[in-house]
Amino acid sequence: MTLKFAVIGHPIDHSKSPQLHEAGFREFEIDASFEKIDITPENLEAFLKEEAKHYTGIAVTVPHKETVMKYIDFYTEAAQSIGAVNTLYWKDGKLCGTNTDGLGALRALKTQTELEGKNVFVLGAGGAAKAVVYGLKAAGAEVIIYNRTFSKAEALAEQFDAVVLESLQLAIPHDIDIVINTTTVGMNEYKSLLPEDFWMPQHIGFDIVYKPLYTKFLQDCESVDGTCITGDKMLTYQALEQFRLWHGMMLEPEIMESAFFDE
Ligand code: NAP
């Protein structure tokens, strides 16, 4: 019997989930399909109650990551802390939700560095920032947060016991090991929140934006010989975690990393 998987969101055309997971199906010769399903917010509850049972696993993307939590039977500690679900699975007949974004960010960072005791400067306090900060704190990093809207940075810092900065000028580059951009600044534009002279060779720069892959943020980091991590790494590692959960098998990262570039 062909297993069925899907990603739900609105809009959904841009999603790379099918191509990442289909690469895994091919590698392990799993008889399965992976659909993109456009679900409007009004149709989410009906989809989960009537259609979800036909799917072994469902990836959840914008704008449903938070609201989906209202309609499922159980969610994990990761989903609860992050306040969002990006992965649905079945256990004992119950529809369960978890969040693999934090682990995805962590595994992307771990391709270059250990996190324990490192000083990490996080730009942004939106949905993705929550997942990133959750992963960083779980790995023992010290986190410093700046966000345009200070109240959101304050709330995130309070939840995860991080330090909050009121302005970018208060950041001391010399004291920072890793800088992560979780804002939308740089997405489809040549802009960075950080001044060019912020960067030092000791820095690891991680931009979770993946359109484009080499953002101005990363180009500035690279121009002083800093180490760069591109946003496709977080996307592929969070999908690898989904794959492990749904199939109970670890896929080599390179398989999904190269599928990311398939047209
Ligand atoms: P979100 O919840 O809407 O948060 C957006 C963040 O960007 C907020 O902190 C916002 O600050 C900040 N921001 C937006 N415009 C700004 C500006 N002009 N100046 C300064 N700050 C600005 O979005 P999200 O879901 O967290 O996604 C953020 C980015 O991460 C997107 O590009 C998304 O594609 C990417 N992403 C990547 C992955 C991956 O796997 N690689 C996963 C998830 C998301 P305010 O709070 O002040 O508005």
XYZ file of N, CA and C in Angstrom, residues 44 47 60 179:
12
model
N -9.002 24.607 7.939
C -8.014 23.814 8.682
C -8.678 22.771 9.596
N -10.188 19.900 7.652
C -9.148 19.035 7.073
C -8.607 18.088 8.139
N 3.480 20.976 8.485
C 2.598 22.138 8.628
C 3.422 23.399 8.437
N 26.451 34.628 15.132
C 25.379 35.604 14.886
C 24.346 34.931 13.983
